[in-house]
Coordinates of C-alpha atoms and ligand atoms in Angstrom, one line a residue:
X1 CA 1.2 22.7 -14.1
X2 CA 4.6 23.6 -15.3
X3 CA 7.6 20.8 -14.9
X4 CA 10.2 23.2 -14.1
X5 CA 11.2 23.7 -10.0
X6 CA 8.1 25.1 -8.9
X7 CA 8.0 27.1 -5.3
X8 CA 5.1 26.8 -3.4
X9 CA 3.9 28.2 0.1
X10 CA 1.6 26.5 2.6
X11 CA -2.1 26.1 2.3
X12 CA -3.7 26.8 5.5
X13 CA -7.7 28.5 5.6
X14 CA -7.8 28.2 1.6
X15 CA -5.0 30.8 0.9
X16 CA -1.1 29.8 -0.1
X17 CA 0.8 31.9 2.6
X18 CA 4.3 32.2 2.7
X19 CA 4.9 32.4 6.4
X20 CA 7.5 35.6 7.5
X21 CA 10.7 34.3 7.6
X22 CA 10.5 31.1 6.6
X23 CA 13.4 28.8 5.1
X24 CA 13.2 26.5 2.7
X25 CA 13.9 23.4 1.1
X26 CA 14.7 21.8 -2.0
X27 CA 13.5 18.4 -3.9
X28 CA 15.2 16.8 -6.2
X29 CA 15.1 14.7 -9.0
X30 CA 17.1 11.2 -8.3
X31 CA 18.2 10.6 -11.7
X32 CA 19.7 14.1 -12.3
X33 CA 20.0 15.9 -9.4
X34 CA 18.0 18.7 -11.0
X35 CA 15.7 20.9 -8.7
X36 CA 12.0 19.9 -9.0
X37 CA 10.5 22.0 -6.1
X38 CA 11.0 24.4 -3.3
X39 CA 8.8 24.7 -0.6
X40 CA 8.3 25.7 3.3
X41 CA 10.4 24.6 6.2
X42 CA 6.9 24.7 8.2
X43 CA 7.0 25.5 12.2
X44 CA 4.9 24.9 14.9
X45 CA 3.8 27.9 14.4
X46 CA 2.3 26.7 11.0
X47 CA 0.9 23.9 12.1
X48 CA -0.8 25.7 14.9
X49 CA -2.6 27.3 12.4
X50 CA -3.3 24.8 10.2
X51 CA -5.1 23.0 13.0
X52 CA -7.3 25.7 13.8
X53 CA -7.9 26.6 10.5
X54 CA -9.1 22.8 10.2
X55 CA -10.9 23.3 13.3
X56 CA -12.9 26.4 12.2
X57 CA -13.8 24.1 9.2
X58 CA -15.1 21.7 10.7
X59 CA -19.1 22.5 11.8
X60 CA -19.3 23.7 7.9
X61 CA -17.8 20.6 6.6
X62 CA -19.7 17.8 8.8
X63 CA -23.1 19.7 8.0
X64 CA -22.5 20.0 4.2
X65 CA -24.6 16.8 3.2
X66 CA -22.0 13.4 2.5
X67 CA -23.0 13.6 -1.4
X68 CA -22.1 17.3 -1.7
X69 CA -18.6 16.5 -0.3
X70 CA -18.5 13.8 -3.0
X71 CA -19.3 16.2 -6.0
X72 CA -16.2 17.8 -4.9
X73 CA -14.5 15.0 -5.1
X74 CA -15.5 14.4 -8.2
X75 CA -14.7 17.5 -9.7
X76 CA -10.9 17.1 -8.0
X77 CA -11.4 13.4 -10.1
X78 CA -12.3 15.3 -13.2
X79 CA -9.1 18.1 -12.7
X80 CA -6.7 15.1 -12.1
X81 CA -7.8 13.4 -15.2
X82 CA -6.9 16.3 -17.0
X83 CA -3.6 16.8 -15.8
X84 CA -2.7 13.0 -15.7
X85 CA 0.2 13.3 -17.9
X86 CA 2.0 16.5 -16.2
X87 CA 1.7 15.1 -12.5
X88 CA 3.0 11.9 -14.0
X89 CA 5.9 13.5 -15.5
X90 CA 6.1 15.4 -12.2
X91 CA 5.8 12.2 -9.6
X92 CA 8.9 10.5 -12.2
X93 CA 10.9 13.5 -11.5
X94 CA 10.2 14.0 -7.8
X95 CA 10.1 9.9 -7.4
X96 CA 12.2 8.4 -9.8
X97 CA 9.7 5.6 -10.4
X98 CA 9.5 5.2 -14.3
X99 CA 7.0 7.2 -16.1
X100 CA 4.5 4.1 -16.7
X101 CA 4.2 3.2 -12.9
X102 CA 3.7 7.2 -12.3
X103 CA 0.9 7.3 -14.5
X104 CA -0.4 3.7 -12.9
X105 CA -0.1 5.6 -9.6
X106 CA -1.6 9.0 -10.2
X107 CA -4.7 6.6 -12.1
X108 CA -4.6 4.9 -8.9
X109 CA -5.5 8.6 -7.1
X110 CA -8.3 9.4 -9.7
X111 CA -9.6 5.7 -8.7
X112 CA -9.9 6.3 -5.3
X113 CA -11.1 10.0 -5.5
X114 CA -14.1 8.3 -7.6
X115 CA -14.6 5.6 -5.5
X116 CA -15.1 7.6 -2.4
X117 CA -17.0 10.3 -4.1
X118 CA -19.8 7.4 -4.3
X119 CA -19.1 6.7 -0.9
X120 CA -21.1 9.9 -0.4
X121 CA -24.6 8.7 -1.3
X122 CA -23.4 5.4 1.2
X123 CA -21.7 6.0 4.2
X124 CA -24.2 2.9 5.3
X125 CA -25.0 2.4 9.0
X126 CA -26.8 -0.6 10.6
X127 CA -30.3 -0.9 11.7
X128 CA -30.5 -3.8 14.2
X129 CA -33.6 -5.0 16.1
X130 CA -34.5 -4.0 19.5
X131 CA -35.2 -6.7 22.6
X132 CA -38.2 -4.3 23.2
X133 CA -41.4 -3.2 21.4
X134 CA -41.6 0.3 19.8
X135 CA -38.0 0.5 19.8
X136 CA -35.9 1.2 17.1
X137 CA -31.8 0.6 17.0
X138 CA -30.0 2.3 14.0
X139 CA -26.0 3.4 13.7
X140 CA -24.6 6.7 12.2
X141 CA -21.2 7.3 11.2
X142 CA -19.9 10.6 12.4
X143 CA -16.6 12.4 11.3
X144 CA -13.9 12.0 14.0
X145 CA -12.4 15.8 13.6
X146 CA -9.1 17.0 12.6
X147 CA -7.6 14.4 10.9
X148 CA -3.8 14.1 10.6
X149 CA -2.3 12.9 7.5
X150 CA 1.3 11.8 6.7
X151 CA 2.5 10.3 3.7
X152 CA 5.7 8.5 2.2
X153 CA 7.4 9.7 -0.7
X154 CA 7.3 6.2 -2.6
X155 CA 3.5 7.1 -3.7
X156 CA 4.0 10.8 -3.4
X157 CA 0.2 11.3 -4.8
X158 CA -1.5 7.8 -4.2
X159 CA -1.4 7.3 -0.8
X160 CA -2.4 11.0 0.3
X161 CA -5.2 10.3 -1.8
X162 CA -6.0 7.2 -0.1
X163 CA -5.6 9.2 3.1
X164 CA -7.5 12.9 2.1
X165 CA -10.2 11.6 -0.1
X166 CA -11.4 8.9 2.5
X167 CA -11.3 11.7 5.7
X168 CA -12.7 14.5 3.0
X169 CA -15.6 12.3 2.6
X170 CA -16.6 11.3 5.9
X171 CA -16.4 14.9 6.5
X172 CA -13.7 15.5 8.6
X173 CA -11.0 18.3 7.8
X174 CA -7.3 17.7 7.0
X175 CA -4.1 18.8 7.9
X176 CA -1.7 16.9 5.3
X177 CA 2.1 16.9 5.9
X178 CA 4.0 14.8 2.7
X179 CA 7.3 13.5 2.6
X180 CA 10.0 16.1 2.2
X181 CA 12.0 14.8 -0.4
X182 CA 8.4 14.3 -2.3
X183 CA 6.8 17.3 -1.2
X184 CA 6.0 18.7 -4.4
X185 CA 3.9 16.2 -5.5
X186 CA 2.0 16.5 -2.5
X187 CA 1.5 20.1 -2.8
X188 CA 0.2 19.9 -6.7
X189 CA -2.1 17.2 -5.0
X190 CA -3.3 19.6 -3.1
X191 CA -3.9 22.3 -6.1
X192 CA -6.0 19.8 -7.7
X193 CA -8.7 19.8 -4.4
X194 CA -8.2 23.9 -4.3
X195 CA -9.4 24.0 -8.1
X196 CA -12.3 21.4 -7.5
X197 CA -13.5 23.6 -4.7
X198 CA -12.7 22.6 -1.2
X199 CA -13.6 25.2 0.6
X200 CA -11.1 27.0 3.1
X201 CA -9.4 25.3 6.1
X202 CA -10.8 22.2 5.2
X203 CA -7.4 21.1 3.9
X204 CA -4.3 22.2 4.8
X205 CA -0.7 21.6 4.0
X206 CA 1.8 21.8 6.0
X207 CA 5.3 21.3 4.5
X208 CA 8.6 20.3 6.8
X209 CA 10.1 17.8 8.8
X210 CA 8.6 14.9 10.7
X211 CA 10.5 16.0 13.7
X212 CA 9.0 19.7 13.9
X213 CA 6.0 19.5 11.8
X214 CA 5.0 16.1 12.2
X215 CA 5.7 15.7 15.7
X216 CA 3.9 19.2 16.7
X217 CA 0.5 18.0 14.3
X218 CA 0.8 14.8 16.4
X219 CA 1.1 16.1 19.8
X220 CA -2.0 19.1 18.9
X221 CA -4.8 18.1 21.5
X222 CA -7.1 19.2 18.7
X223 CA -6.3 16.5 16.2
X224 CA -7.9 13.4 17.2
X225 CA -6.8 10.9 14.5
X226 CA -3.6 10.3 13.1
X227 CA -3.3 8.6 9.9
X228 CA 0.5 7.6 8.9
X229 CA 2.3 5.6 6.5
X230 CA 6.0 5.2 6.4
X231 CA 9.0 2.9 8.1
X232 CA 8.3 0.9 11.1
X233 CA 10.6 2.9 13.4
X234 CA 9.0 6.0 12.8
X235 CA 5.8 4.6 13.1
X236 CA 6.5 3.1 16.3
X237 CA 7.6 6.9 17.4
X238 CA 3.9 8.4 15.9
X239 CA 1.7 5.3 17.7
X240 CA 3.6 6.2 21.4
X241 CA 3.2 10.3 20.7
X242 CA -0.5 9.2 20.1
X243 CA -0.8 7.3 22.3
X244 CA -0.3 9.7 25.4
X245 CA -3.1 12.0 23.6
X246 CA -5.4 8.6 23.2
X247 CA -5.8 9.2 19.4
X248 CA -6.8 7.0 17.1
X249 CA -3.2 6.1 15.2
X250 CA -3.6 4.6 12.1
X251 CA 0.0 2.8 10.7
X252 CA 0.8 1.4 7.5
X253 CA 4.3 0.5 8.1
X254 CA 6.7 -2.0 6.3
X255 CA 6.9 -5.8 4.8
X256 CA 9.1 -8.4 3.9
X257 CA 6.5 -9.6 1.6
X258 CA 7.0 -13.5 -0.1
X259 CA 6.2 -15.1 -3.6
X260 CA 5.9 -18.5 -3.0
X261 CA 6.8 -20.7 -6.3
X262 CA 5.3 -24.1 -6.1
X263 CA 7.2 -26.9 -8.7
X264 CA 3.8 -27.2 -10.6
X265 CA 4.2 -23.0 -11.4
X266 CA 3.3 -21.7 -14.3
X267 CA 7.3 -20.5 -14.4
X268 CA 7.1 -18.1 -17.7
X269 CA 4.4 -16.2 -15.6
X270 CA 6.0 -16.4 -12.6
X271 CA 9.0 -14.5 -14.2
X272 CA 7.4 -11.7 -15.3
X273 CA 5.0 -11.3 -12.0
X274 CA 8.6 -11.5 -10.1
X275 CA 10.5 -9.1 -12.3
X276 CA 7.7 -6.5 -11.8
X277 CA 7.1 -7.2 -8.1
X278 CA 11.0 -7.3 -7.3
X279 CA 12.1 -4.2 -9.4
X280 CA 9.1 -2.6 -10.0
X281 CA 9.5 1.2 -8.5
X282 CA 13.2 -0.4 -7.9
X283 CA 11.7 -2.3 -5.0
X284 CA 10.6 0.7 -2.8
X285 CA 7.2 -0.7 -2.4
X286 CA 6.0 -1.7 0.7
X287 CA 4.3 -4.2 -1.0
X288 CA 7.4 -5.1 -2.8
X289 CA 8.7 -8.3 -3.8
X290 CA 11.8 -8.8 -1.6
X291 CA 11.9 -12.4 -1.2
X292 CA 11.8 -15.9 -3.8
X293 CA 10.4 -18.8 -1.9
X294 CA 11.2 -21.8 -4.4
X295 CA 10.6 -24.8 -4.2
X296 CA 13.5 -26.9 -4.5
X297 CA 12.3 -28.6 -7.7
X298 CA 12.0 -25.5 -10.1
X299 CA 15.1 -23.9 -8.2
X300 CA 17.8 -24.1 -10.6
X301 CA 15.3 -23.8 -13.9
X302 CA 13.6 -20.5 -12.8
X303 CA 16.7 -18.8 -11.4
X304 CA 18.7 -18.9 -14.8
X305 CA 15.2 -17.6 -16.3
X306 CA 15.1 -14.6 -13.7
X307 CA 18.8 -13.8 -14.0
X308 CA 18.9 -14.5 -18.0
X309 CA 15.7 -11.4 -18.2
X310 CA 17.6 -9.3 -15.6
X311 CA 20.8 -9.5 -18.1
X312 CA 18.7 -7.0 -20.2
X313 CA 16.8 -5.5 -17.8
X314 CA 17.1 -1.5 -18.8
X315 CA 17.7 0.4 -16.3
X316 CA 18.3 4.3 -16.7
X317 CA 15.7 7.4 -17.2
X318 CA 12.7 7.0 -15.8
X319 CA 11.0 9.3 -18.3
X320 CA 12.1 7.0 -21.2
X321 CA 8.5 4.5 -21.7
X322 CA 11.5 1.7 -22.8
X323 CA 12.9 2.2 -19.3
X324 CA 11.7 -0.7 -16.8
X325 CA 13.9 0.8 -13.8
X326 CA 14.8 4.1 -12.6
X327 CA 17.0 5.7 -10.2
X328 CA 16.3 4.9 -6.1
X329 CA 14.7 8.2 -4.1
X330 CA 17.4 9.6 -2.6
X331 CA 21.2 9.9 -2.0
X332 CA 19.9 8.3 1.6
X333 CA 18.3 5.7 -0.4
X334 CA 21.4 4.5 -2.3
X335 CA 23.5 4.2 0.6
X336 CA 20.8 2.2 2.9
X337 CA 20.4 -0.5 0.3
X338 CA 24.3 -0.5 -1.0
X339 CA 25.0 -1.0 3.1
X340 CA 22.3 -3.9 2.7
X341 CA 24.0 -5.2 -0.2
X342 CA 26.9 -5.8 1.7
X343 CA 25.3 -7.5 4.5
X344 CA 24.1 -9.5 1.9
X345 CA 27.8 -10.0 0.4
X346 CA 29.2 -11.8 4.1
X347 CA 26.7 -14.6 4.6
X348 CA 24.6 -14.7 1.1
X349 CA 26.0 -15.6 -2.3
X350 CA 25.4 -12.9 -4.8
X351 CA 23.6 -14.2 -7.9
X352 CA 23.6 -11.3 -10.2
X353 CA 23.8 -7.3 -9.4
X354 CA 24.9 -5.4 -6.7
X355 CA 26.4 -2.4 -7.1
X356 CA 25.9 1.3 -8.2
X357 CA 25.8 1.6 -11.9
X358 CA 28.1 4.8 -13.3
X359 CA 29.4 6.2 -16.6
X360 CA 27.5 8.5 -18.9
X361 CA 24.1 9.8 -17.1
X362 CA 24.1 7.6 -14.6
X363 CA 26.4 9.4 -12.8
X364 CA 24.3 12.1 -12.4
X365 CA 21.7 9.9 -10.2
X366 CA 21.3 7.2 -7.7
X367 CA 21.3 4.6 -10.1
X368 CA 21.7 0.7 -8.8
X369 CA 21.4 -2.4 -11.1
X370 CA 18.9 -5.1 -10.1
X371 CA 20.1 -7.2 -7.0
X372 CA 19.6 -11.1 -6.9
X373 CA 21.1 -13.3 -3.2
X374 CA 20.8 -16.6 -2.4
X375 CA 20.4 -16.6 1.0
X376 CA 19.3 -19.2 3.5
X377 CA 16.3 -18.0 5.5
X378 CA 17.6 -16.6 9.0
X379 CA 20.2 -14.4 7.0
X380 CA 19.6 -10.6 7.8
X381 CA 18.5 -9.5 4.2
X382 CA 15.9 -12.4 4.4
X383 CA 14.5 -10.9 8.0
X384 CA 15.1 -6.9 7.6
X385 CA 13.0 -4.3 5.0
X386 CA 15.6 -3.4 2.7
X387 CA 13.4 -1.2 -0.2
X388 CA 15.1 -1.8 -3.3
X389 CA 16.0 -3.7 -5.7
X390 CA 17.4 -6.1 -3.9
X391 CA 15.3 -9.7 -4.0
X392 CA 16.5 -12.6 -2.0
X393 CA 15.7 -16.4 -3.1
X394 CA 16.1 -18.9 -0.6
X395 CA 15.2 -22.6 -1.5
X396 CA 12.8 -24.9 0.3
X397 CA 12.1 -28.5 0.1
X398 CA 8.0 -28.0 0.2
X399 CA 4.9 -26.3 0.8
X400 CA 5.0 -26.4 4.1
X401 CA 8.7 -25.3 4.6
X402 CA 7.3 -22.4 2.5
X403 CA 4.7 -21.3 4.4
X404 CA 7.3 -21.4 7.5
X405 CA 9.6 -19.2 6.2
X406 CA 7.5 -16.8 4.7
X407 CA 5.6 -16.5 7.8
X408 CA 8.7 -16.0 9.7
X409 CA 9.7 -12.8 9.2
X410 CA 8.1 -9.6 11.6
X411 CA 6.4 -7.8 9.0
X412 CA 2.9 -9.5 6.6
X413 CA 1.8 -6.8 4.3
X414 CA 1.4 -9.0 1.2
X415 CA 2.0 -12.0 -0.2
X416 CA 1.8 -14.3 -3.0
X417 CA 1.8 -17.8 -4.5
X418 CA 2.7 -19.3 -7.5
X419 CA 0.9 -23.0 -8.2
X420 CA -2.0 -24.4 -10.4
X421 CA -3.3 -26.8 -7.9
X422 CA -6.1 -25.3 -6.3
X423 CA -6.2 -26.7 -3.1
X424 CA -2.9 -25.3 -2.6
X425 CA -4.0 -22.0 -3.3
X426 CA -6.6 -22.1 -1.3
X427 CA -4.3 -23.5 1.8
X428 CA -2.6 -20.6 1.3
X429 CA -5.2 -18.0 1.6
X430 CA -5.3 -19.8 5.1
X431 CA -2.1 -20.0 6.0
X432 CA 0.4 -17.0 4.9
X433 CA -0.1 -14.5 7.7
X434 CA -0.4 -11.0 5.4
X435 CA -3.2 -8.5 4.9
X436 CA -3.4 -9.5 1.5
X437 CA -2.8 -12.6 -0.8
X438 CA -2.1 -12.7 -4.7
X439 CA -2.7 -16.0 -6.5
X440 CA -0.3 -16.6 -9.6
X441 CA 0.5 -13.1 -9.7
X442 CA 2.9 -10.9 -8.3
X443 CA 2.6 -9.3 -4.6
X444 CA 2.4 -5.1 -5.8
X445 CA -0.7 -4.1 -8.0
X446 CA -4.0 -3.4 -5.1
X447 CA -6.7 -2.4 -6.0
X448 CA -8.5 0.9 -4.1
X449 CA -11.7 -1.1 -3.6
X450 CA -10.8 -3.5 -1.4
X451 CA -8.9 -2.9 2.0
X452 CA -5.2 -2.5 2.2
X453 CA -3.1 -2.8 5.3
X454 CA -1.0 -6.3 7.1
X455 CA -0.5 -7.6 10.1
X456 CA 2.2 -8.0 12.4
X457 CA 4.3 -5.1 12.7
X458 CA 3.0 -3.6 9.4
X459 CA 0.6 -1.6 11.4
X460 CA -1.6 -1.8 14.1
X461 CA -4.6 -3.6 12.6
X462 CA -6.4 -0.9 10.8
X463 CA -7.0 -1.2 6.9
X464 CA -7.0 1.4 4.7
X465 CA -9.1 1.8 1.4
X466 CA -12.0 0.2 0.1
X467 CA -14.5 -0.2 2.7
X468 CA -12.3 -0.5 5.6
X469 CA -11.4 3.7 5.0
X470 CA -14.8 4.9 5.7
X471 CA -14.0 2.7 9.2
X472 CA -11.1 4.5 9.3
X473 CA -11.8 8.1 9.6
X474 CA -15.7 7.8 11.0
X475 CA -16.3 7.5 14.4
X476 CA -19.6 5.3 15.1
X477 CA -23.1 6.1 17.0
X478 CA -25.3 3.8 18.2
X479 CA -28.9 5.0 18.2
X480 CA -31.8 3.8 20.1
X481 CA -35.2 5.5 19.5
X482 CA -38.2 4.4 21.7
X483 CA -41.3 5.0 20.7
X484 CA -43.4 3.3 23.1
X485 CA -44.1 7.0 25.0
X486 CA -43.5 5.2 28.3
X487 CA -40.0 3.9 30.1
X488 CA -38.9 0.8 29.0
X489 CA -35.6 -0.6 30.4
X490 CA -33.5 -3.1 28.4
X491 CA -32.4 -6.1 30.3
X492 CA -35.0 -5.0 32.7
X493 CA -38.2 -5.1 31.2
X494 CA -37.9 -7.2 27.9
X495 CA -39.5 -10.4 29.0
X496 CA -42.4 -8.4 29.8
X497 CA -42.9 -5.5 27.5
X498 CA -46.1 -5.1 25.4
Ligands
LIG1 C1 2.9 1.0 -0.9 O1 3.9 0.4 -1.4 O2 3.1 1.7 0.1 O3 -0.3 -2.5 -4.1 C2 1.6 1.1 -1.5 C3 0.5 -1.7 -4.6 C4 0.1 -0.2 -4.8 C5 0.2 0.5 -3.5 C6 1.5 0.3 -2.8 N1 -1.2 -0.2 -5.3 O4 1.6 -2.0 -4.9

């Protein structure tokens, strides 16, 4: 796996084809500029093909037994444990997120690969009791199809994991279109299942922009589910072109996501589980940090803490392991947050940060230092998604003013809260309304066996991972088997069967 610009083709029925007369496109590396890949402008042609490629697939696929498909899985496990450190190296120079957190993040692929590779000898059903005699009620889980995925470019190998492993092993086939300015990743991702042995058309890449490729894999009346992750107005765009073709949509969409920080706070841990949440992958998590709920109490104390740390916070190559920030994703990126920024600058006061940082290398990227307001709840850059490093703290007199604001915001991916008492902490498992809660510690970090997804306009109620992915991608058969050798009508018949 070289780390030089790499070119690649699409993979559609097993092969890497370079389609006649295709243009191309170009990744870079946000802290240098430097080219990392070059890959297909894909059509609709391409996608056409991709889907039927899936769709001639597909008999083979379903009918190769669920623990098969997980050998393969493991095997693609196996290959990405091996090449850890180069797709690492190649996520930080695609990504910009430091070199630690790529290797955390392709780790978090092998994870998942494993995990639903035993999903293979599972894949449980129910078996439920019948109302009448010599009856027998069992469910199967069935694969829905062609299955659609699209991924972000802030986890430019995770999250198509979390997407291809879970439809590989419930035996659907794929057609997998990854962030442009990421795309690279995504296509070593998908080197790593051709050398574990997928076998052809059951995953295919298709390279290019949402608006053509995305839009045309969409719209196919052959795909039937749609699994997307990515900003909220998009994803409001994917659900409605679904929608007319009734597909299952799945969304994982954006958050505003809260740590709460109680007066009895364990404040030196809190520090570091807010640095890390805040600035970790400079704040372009969904599950990102991007607001400070403190209680009035601790304000003052643990706000010189945070901005003391982020004095020395080093910020610069992501490849350097003494790095703790890189470079945003994109010039696009840079000039989203430094617009937020100055939203921020008219109705917030600006603790610490703030601007682009230049001179020496960093003029080469899209380098921004760590971003601190003090904001009142209401103000926009406490409401709106910013992704980056830009966290807002806004002070509160209580727990229950807290809960308020952090529950006031459209978006509840995660959340978190800092206190020793309990009771608290169990109040607010109850109360903050998120997919996920984190109890003294910081709100980025899931885990792939247990389910990931929010509510509100995070999505539109699915999960994804642990358990809640098999749900995803399987479709579900009830099954009633009579073995009485005579008619027997439920509802009808049940008080007097024998
Ligand atoms: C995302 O930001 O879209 O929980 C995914 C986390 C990571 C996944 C984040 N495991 O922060």
């Amino acid at each position: 796996m070289p780390s030089h610009a790499e070119s690649y083709g699409l993979f559609i029925g097993g092969k890497w084809i370079e389609p006649p007369q295709s243009r191309r496109f170009e990744t870079v590396n946000p802290a240098n500029r430097e080219t990392v890949g070059s890959l297909v402008q894909g059509t609709t042609s391409d996608v056409d093909q991709a889907v039927t490629a899936a769709q001639q697939a597909f008999r083979g696929w379903k009918e190769t037994p669920a623990p098969k498909r997980g050998e393969i899985l493991l095997d693609v496990a196996r290959l990405m444990k091996r090449s850890k450190e180069d797709l690492g190296r190649i996520v930080t120079r695609e990504m910009g997120k430091v070199i630690g957190e790529a290797l955390g993040e392709v780790q978090e692929s092998i994870d998942f690969i494993e995990y639903m590779a035993g999903e293979g000898r599972r894949l449980f059903g129910e078996t439920v009791p019948s109302e009448l005699r010599s009856k027998f009620c069992l469910t199967v889980r069935q694969p829905k199809g062609v299955v659609v995925c699209i991924s972000p470019w802030n986890f430019p190998t995770s999250i198509p994991n979390w997407k291809i492993a879970a439809a590989l092993i419930t035996g659907n086939t794929v057609v997998f279109k990854p962030a442009s300015g990421t795309a690279r990743c995504g296509a070593e991702v998908v080197k790593l299942y051709e050398a574990g042995g997928i076998p052809p058309g059951v995953l295919n890449l298709v390279t290019g922009s949402g608006s053509v490729v995305g839009n045309a894999l969409i719209e196919d009346p052959r795909v039937r589910t749609v699994s997307f992750t990515g900003g909220v107005d998009t994803g409001r765009d994917v659900y409605v072109r679904g929608a007319r073709g009734l597909k299952m949509v799945h969304l994982e969409l954006g958050g505003k996501n809260p740590v709460i920080l109680m007066d009895d706070a364990d404040l030196p841990l809190a520090l570091d589980g807010v640095l890390f949440g805040a600035f970790g992958t400079a704040g372009q998590r969904c599950t990102a940090t991007s607001r400070l709920i403190v209680h009035d109490r601790v304000y003052d104390e643990f706000l010189g803490m945070l901005t003391d740390r982020l004095a020395q916070f080093p910020v610069g190559d992501p490849l350097d392991p003494r790095i703790a920030m890189g470079p945003v994703a994109s010039a696009d990126q840079e000039k989203k947050i430094l617009e937020y920024i100055e939203i921020g600058k008219r109705d917030s006061r600006l603790r610490l940060g703030g601007h682009k940082l230049t001179g020496g290398s960093y003029d080469r990227g899209y380098f921004l230092e760590p971003t601190i307001f003090e904001t009142k709840h209401g103000s926009r850059i406490s409401k709106e998604e910013i992704f980056g490093p830009v966290l807002s703290v806004i002070r509160v007199p209580d727990y229950a003013e807290a809960v308020r604001v952090a529950n006031d915001v459209e978006y509840g991916l995660s959340s978190a809260i800092y206190t020793r008492d309990v009771n608290r902490a169990f109040r607010a498992i109850d109360d903050l309304e998120a997919g996920i809660t984190y109890i003294n510690a910081p709100t980025i970090g899931a885990e792939v066996q247990l389910p990931f997804g929010g509510v509100k306009n995070t999505g539109n109620g699915g999960r994804e991972a642990g358990s809640a992915a098999i749900e995803e991608f399987t479709e579900i058969k009830s099954v009633f088997v009579d073995f009485s050798s005579k008619l027997q009508r439920a509802q009808i018949d049940s008080e007097t069967a024998a």
